[in-house]
mmCIF file of C-alpha atoms in Angstrom:
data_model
loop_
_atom_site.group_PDB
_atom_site.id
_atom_site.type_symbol
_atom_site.label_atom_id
_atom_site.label_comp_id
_atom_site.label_asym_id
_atom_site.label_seq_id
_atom_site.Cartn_x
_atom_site.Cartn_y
_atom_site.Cartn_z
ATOM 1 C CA UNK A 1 -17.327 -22.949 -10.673
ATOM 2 C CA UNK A 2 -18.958 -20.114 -8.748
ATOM 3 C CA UNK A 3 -17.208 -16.480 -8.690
ATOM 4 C CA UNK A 4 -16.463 -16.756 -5.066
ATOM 5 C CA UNK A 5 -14.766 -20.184 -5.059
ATOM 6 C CA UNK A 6 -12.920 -18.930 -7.939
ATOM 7 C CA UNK A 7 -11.814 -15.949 -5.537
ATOM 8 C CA UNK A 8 -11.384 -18.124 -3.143
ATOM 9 C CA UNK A 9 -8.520 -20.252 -5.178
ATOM 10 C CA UNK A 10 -7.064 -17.180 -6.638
ATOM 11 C CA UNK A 11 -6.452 -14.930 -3.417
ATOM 12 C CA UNK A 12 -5.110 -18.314 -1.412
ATOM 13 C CA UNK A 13 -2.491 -18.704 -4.092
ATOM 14 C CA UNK A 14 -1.462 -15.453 -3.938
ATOM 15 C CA UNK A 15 -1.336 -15.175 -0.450
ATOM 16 C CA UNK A 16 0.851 -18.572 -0.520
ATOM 17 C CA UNK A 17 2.966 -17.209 -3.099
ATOM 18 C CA UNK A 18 3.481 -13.907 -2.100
ATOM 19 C CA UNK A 19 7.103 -13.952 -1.703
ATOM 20 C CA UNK A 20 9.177 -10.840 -0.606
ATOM 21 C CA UNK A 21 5.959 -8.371 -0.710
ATOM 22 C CA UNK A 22 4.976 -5.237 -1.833
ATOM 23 C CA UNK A 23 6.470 -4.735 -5.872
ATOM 24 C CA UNK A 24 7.509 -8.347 -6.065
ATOM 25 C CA UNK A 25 3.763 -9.887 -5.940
ATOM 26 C CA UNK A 26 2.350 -7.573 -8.712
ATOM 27 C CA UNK A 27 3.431 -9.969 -11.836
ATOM 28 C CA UNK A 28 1.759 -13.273 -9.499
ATOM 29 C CA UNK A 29 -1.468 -11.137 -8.977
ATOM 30 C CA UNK A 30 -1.429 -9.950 -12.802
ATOM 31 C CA UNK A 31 -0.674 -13.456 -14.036
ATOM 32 C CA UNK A 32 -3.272 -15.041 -12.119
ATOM 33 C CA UNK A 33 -6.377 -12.468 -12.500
ATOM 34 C CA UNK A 34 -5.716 -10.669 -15.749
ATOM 35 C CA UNK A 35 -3.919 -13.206 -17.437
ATOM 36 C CA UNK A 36 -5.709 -16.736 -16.262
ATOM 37 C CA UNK A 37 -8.893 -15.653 -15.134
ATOM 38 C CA UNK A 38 -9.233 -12.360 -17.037
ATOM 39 C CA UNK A 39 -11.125 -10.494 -14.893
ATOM 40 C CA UNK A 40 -9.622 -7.265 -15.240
ATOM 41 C CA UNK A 41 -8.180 -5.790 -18.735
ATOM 42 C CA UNK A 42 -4.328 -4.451 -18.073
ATOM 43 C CA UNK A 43 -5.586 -0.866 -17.935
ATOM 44 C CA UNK A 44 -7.969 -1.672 -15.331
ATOM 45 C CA UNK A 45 -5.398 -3.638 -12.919
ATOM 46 C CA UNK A 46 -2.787 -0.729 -13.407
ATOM 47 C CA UNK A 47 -5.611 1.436 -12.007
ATOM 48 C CA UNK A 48 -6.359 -0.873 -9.231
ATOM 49 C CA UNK A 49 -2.444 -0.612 -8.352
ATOM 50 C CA UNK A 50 -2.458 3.268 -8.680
ATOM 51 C CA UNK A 51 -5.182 2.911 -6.171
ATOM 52 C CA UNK A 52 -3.705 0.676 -3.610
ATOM 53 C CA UNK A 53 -0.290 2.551 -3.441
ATOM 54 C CA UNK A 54 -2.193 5.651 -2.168
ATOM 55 C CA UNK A 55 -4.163 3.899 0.126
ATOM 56 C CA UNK A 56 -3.286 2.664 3.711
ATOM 57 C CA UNK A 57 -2.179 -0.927 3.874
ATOM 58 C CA UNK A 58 -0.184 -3.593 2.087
ATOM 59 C CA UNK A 59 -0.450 -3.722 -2.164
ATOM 60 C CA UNK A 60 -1.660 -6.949 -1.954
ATOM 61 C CA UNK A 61 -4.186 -6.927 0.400
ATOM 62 C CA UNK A 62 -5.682 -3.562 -0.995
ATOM 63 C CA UNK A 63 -5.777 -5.250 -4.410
ATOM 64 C CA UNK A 64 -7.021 -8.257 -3.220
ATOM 65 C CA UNK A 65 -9.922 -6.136 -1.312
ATOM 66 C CA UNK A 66 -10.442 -4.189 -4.534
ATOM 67 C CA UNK A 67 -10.880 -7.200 -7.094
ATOM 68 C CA UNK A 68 -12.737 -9.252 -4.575
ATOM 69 C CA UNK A 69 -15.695 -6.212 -4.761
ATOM 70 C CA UNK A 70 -15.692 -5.717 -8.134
ATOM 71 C CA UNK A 71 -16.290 -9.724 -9.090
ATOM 72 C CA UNK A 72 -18.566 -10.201 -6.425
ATOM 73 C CA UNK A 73 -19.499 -7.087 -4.111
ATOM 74 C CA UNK A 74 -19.111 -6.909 -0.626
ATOM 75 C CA UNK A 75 -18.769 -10.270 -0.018
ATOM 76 C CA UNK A 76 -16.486 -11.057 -2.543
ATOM 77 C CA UNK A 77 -14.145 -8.453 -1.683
ATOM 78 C CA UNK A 78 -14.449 -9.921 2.513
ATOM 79 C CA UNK A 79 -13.954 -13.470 0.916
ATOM 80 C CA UNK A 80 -11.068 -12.523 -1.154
ATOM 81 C CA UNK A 81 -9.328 -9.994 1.363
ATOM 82 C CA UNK A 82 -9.328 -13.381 4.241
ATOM 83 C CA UNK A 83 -8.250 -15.502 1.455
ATOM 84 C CA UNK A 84 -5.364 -13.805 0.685
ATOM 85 C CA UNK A 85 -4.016 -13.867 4.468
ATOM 86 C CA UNK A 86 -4.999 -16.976 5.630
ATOM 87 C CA UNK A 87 -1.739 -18.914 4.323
ATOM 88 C CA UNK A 88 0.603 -15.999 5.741
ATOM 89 C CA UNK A 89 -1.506 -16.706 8.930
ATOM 90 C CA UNK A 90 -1.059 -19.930 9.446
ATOM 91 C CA UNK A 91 2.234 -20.259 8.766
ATOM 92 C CA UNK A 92 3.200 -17.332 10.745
ATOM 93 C CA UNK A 93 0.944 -18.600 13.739
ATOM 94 C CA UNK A 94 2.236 -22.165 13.578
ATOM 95 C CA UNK A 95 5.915 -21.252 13.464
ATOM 96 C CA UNK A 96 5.247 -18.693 16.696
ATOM 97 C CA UNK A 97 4.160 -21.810 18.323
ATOM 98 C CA UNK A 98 6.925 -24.310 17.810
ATOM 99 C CA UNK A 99 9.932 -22.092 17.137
ATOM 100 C CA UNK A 100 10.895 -20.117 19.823
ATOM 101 C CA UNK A 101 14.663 -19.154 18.466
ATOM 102 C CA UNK A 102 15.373 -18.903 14.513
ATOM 103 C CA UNK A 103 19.234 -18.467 13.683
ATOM 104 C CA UNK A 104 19.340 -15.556 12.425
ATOM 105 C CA UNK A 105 22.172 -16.323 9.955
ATOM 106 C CA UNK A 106 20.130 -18.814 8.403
ATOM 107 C CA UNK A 107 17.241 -16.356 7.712
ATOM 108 C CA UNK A 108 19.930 -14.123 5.978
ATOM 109 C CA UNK A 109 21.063 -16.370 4.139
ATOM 110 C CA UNK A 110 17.948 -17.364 2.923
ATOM 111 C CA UNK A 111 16.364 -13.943 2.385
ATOM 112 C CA UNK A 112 19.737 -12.832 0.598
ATOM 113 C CA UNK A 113 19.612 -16.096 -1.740
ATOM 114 C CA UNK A 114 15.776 -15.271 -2.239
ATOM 115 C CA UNK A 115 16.756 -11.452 -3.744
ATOM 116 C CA UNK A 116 17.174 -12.861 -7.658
ATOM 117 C CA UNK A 117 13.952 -14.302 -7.405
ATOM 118 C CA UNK A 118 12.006 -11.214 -6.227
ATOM 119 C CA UNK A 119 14.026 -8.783 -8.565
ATOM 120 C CA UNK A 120 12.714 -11.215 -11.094
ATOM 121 C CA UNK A 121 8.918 -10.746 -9.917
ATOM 122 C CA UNK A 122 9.750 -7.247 -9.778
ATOM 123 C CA UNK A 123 11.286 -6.930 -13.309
ATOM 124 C CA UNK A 124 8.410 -9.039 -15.196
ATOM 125 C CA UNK A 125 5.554 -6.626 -13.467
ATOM 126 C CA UNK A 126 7.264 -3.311 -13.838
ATOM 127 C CA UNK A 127 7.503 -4.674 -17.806
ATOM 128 C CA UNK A 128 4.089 -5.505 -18.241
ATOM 129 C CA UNK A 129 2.757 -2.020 -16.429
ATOM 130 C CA UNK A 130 5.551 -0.336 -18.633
ATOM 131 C CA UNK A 131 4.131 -2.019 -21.909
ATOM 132 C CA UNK A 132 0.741 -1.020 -20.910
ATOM 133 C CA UNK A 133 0.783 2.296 -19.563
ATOM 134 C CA UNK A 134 3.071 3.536 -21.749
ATOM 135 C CA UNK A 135 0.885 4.248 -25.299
ATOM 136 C CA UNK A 136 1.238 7.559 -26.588
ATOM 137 C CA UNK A 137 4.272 10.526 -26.198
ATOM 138 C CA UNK A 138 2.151 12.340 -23.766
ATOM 139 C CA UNK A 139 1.731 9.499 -21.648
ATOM 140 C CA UNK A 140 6.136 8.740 -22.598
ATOM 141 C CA UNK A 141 6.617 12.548 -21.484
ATOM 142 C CA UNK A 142 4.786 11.802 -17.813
ATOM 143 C CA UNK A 143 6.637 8.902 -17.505
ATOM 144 C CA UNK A 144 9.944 10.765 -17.785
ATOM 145 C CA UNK A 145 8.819 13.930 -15.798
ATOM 146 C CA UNK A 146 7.836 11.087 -13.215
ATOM 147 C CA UNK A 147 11.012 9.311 -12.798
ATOM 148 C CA UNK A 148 12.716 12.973 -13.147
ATOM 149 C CA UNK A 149 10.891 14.117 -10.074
ATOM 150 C CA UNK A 150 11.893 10.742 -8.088
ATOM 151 C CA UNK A 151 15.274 10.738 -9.134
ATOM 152 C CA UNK A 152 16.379 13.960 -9.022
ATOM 153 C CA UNK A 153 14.291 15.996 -6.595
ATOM 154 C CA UNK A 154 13.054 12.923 -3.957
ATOM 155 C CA UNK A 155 9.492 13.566 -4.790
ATOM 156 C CA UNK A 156 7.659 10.843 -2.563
ATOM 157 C CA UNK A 157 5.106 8.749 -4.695
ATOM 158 C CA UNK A 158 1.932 10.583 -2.827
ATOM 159 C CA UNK A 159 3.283 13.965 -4.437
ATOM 160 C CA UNK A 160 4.559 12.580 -8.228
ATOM 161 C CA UNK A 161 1.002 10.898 -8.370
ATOM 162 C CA UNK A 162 -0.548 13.842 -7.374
ATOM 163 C CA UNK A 163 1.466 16.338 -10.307
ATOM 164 C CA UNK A 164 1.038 13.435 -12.915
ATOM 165 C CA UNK A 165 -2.705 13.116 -12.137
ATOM 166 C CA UNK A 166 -3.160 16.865 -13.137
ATOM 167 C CA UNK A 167 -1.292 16.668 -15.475
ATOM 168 C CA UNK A 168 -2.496 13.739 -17.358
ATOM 169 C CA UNK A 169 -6.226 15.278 -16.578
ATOM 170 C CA UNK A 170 -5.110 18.399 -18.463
ATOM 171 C CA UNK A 171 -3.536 16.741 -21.469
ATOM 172 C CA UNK A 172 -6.523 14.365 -22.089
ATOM 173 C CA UNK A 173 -9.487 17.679 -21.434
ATOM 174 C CA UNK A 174 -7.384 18.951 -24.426
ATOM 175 C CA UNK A 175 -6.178 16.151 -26.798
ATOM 176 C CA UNK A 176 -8.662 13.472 -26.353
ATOM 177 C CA UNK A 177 -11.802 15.324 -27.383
ATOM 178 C CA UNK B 1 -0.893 -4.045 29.037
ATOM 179 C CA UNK B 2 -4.264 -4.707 27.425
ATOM 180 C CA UNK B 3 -5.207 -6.976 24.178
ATOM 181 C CA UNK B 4 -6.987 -3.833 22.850
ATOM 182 C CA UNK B 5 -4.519 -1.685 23.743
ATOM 183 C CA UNK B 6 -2.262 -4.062 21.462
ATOM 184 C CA UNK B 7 -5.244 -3.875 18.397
ATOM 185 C CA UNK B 8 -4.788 -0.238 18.905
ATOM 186 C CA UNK B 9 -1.608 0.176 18.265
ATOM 187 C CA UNK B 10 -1.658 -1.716 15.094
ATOM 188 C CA UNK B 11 -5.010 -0.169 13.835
ATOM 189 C CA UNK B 12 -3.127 3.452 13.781
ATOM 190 C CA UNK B 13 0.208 2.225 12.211
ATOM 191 C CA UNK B 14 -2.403 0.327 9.399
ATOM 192 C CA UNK B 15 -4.437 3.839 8.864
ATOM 193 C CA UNK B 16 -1.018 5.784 9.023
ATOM 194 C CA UNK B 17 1.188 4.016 6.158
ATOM 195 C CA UNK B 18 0.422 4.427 2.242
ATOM 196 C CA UNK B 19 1.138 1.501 0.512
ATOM 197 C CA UNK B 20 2.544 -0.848 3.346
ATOM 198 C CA UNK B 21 5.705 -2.268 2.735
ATOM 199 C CA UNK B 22 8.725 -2.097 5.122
ATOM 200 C CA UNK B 23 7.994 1.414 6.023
ATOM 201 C CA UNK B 24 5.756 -0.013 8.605
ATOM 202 C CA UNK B 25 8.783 -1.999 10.299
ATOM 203 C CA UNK B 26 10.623 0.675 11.786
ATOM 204 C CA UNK B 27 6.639 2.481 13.055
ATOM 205 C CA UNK B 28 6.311 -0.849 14.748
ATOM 206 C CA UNK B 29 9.420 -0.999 16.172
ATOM 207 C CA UNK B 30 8.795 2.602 17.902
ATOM 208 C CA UNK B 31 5.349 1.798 19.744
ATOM 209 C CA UNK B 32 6.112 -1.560 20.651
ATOM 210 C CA UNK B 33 8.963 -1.318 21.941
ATOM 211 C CA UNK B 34 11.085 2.176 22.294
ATOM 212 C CA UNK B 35 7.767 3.565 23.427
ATOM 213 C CA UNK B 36 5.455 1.292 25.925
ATOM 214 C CA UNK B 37 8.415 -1.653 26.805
ATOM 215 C CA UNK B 38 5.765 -4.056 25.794
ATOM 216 C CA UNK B 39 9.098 -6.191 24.250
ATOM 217 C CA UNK B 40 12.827 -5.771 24.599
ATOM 218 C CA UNK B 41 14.423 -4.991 21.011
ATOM 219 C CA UNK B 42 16.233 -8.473 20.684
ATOM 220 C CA UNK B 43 13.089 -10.376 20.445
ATOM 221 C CA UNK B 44 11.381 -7.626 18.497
ATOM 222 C CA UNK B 45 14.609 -8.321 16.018
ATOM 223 C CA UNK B 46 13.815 -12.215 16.325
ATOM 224 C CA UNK B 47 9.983 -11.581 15.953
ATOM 225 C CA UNK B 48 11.152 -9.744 12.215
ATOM 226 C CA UNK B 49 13.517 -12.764 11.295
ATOM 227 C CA UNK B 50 10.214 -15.117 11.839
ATOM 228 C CA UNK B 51 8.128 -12.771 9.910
ATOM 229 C CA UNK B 52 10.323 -12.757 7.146
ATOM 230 C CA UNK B 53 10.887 -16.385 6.365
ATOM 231 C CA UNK B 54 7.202 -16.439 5.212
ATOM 232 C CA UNK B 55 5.053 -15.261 1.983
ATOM 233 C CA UNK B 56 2.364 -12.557 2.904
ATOM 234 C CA UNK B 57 2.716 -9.063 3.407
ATOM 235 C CA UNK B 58 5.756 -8.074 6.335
ATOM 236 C CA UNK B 59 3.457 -5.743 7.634
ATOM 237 C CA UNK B 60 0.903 -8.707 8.232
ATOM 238 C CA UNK B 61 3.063 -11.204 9.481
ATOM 239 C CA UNK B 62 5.085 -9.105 11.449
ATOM 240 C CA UNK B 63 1.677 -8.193 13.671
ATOM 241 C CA UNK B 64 0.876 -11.653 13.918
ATOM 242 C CA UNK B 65 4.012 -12.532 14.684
ATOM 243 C CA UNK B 66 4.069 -9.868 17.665
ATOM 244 C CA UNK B 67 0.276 -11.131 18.395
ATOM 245 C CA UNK B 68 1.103 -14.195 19.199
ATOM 246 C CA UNK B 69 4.001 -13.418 22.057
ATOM 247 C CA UNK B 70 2.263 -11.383 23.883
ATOM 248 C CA UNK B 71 -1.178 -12.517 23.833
ATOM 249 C CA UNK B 72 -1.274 -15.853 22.129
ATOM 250 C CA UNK B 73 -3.719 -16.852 19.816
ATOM 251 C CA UNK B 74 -5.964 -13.781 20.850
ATOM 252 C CA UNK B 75 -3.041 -11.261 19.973
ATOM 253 C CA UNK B 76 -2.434 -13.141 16.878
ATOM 254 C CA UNK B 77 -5.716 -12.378 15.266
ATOM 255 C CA UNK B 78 -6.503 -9.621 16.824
ATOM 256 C CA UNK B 79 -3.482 -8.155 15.650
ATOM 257 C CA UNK B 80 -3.669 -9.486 12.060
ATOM 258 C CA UNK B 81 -6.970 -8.126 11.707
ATOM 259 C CA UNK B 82 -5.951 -4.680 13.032
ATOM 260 C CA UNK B 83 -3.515 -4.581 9.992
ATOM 261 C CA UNK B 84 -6.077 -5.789 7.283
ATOM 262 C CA UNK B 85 -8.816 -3.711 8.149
ATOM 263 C CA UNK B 86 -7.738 -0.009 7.365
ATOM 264 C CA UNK B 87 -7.265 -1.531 3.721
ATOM 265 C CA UNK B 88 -10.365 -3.285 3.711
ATOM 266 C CA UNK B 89 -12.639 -0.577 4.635
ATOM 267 C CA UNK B 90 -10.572 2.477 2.760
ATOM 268 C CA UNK B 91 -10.742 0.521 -0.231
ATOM 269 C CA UNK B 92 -14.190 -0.497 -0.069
ATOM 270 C CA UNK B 93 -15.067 2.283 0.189
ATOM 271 C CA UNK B 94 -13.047 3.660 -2.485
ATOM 272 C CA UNK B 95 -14.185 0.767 -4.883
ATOM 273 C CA UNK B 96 -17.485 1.706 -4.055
ATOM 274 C CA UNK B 97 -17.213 5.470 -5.488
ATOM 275 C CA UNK B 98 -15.090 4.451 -8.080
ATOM 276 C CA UNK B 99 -16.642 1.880 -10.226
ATOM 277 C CA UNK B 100 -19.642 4.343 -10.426
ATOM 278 C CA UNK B 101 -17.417 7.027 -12.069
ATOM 279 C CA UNK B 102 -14.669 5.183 -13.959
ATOM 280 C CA UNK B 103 -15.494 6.219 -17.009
ATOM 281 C CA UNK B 104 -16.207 9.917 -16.600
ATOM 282 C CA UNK B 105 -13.593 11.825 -18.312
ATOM 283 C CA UNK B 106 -12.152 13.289 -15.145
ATOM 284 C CA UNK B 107 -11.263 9.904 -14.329
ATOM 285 C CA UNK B 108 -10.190 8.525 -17.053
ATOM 286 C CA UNK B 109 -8.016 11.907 -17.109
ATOM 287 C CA UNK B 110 -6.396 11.784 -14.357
ATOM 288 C CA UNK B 111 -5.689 7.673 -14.835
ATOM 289 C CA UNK B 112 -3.880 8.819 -18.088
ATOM 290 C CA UNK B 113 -1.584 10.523 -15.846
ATOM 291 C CA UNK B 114 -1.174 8.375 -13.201
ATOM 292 C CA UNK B 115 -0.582 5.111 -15.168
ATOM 293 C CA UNK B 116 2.623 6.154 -16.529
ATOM 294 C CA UNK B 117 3.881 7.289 -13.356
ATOM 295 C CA UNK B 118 3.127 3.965 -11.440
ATOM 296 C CA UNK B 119 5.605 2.707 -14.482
ATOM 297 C CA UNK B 120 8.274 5.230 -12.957
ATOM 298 C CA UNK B 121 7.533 4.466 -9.580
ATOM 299 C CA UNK B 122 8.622 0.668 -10.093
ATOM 300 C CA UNK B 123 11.829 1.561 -12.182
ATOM 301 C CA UNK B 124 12.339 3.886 -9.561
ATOM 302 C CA UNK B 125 12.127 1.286 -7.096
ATOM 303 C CA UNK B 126 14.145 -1.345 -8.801
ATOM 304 C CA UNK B 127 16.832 1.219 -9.250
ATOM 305 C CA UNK B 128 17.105 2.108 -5.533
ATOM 306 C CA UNK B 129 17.030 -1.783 -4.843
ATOM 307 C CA UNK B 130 19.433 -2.901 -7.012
ATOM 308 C CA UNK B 131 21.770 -0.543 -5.428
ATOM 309 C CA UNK B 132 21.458 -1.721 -2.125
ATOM 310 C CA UNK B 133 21.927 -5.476 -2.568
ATOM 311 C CA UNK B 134 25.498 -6.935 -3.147
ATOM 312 C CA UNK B 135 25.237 -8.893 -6.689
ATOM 313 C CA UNK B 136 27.668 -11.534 -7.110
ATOM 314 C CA UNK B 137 27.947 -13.617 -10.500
ATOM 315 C CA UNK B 138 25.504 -16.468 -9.484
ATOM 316 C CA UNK B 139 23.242 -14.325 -8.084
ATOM 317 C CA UNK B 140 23.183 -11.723 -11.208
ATOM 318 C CA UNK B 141 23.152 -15.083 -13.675
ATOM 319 C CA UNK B 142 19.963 -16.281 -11.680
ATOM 320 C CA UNK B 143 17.967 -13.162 -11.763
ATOM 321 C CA UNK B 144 18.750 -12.912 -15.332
ATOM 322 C CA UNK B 145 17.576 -16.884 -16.002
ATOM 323 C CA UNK B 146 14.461 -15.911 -13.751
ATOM 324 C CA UNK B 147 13.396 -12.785 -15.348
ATOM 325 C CA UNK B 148 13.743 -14.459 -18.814
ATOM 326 C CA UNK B 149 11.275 -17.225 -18.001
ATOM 327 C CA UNK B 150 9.112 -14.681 -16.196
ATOM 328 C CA UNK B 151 9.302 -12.381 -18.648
ATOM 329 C CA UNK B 152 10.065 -13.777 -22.487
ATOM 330 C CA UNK B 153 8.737 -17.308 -22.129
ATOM 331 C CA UNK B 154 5.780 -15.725 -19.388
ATOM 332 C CA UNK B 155 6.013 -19.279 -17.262
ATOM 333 C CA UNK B 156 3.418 -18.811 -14.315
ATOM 334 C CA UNK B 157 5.352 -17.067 -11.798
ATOM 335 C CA UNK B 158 3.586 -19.862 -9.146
ATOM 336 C CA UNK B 159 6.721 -22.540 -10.687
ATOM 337 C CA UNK B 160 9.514 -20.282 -10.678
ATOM 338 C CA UNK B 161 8.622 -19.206 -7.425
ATOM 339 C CA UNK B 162 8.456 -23.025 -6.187
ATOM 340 C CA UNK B 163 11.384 -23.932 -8.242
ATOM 341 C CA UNK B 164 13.485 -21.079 -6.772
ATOM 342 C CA UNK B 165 12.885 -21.981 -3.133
ATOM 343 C CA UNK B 166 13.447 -25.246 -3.482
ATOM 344 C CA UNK B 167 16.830 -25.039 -4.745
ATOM 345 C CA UNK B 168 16.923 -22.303 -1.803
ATOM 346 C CA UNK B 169 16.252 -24.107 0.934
ATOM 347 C CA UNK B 170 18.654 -26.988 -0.285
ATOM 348 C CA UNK B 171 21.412 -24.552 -0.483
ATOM 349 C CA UNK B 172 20.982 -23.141 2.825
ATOM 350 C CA UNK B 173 20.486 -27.248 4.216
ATOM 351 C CA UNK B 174 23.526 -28.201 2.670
ATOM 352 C CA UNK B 175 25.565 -24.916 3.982
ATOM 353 C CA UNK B 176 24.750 -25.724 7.424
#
């Protein structure tokens, strides 16, 4: 099957099953590309994430954009970036036509019932980035000075990416020669 | 008001907000409606609830969702696209210049910082999560059933993620 069908199939699932957004649809994305399709290595879909949290726009469609180019160019990244909306789309576009009025108490329900499952999605991909960014004490020491920052002082992610960047740029100029 | 005035609006809240999310909810909320009256806040509220039932990014369906009552199926892709395209051509062009120096040692420097702090970023965020949502017994027992076939016996997240809404939506049938 050609590379852009194969995007094609990929970025329509995840679009489909993109439940509760942002955090929650890293593990789908990392199960489908890296783990099924392995077209990225963990490393390299950790960076793609790093990426497309400092970047305008929704994760998944900056991934999406991201993995699209890099398996198949300019195309592939306009192929897969489409894919990935077209279910939200429709399905948005097709309610807004015959719903007019949604109880509201239903939706809460619903979204409230749907919180274990996205907690879930968000627990299995903060493990596997954990387990795979995570390989040496320097690398344990930024991850504590990290979560120090955002926990104690409010650092917003822009400015804790920005330290640890330095920071890891310094350690491995000096250790990894 | 115009359509383009309406791609507008959502092409500078796209270019404005790092990593999407819900932060864009509240930026949407103050153009559309506390700022030009295009929409009354109760059906900007029932505009959300529609936009939140489905999969896809809020930011995304939320524009679409706004798209489509005031302009029909113009507004609704017009507005979509206004939300995809900042992250389509930022990280284009960002992909672009990156895969050509990905493995220079600045790069691969400053990734060996970052990675570990995307790590902290998600704890970080499931912390401040968890804290927010009210966990009874069922719903703790279910995340901890999910996140053990997610996690130790790594089932495609595609069948727990159809398995959970269908037990979902027959819940909130037979509730009502």
């Amino acid at each position: 099957m050609g590379i852009l069908q194969a995007l094609v199939r990929v970025f329509f699932t995840i679009g489909l099953f993109g439940f509760g957004g942002g955090y929650s649809i890293i593990a789908l994305i990392r199960h489908l590309v890296v783990v099924e399709e392995k077209w990225l290595t963990d490393l390299q879909f950790i960076d793609i994430l790093a990426i497309s949290q400092v970047t305008p726009g929704p994760i998944a469609i900056n991934a999406a954009t991201f993995i699209g180019y890099k398996m198949a160019g300019i195309i592939g990244g306009l192929i897969a970036t489409l894919f990935s909306v077209i279910a939200p789309f429709l399905l948005v576009y097709l309610t807004s036509i015959f719903i007019h009025n949604i109880g509201k108490e239903k939706v809460d329900l619903y979204l409230s019932l749907l919180t274990p499952l996205t907690f879930a999605l968000i627990l299995s991909g903060t493990y596997s980035i954990l387990k795979e960014s995570i390989l040496d004490l320097p690398e344990f020491l930024i991850f504590l000075f990290a979560l120090f920052l955002g926990y104690r002082y409010k650092w917003s992610l822009t400015r804790i990416f920005l330290v640890s960047g330095i920071i890891g740029l310094g350690i491995y100029l000096i250790v990894k020669t | 008001m115009e359509i383009w005035d309406l791609f507008l609006v959502f092409l500078k809240i796209g270019w404005l907000t790092l990593g999407g999310g819900y932060v864009m909810v509240p930026l949407f909320m103050e153009e559309i409606v506390k700022k030009r009256n295009w929409m009354e806040e109760e059906e900007f509220m029932k505009t959300l609830t529609l936009a939140q039932l489905f999969p896809g990014p809020i930011a995304f369906n939320l524009a679409v969702a706004v798209g489509y009552r005031l302009k029909r199926t113009k507004g609704a892709i017009l507005c979509g696209l206004a939300v995809v395209l900042p992250s389509f051509i930022s990280i284009l062009m960002i992909a672009m210049f990156f895969l050509s120096i990905e493995k220079t040692r600045i790069i691969q420097g400053i990734f060996y910082g970052l990675r570990p702090a995307i790590a902290a970023a998600m704890v970080l965020a499931i912390y401040e999560l968890f804290k927010k949502r009210k966990w009874t017994l069922v719903r703790l027992f279910s995340f901890f059933l999910l996140s053990f076939g997610l996690i130790i016996l790594k089932i495609n997240p595609v069948y727990v993620i159809l398995l959970s809404l269908g037990v979902i939506i027959l819940w909130v049938f037979c509730r009502h």
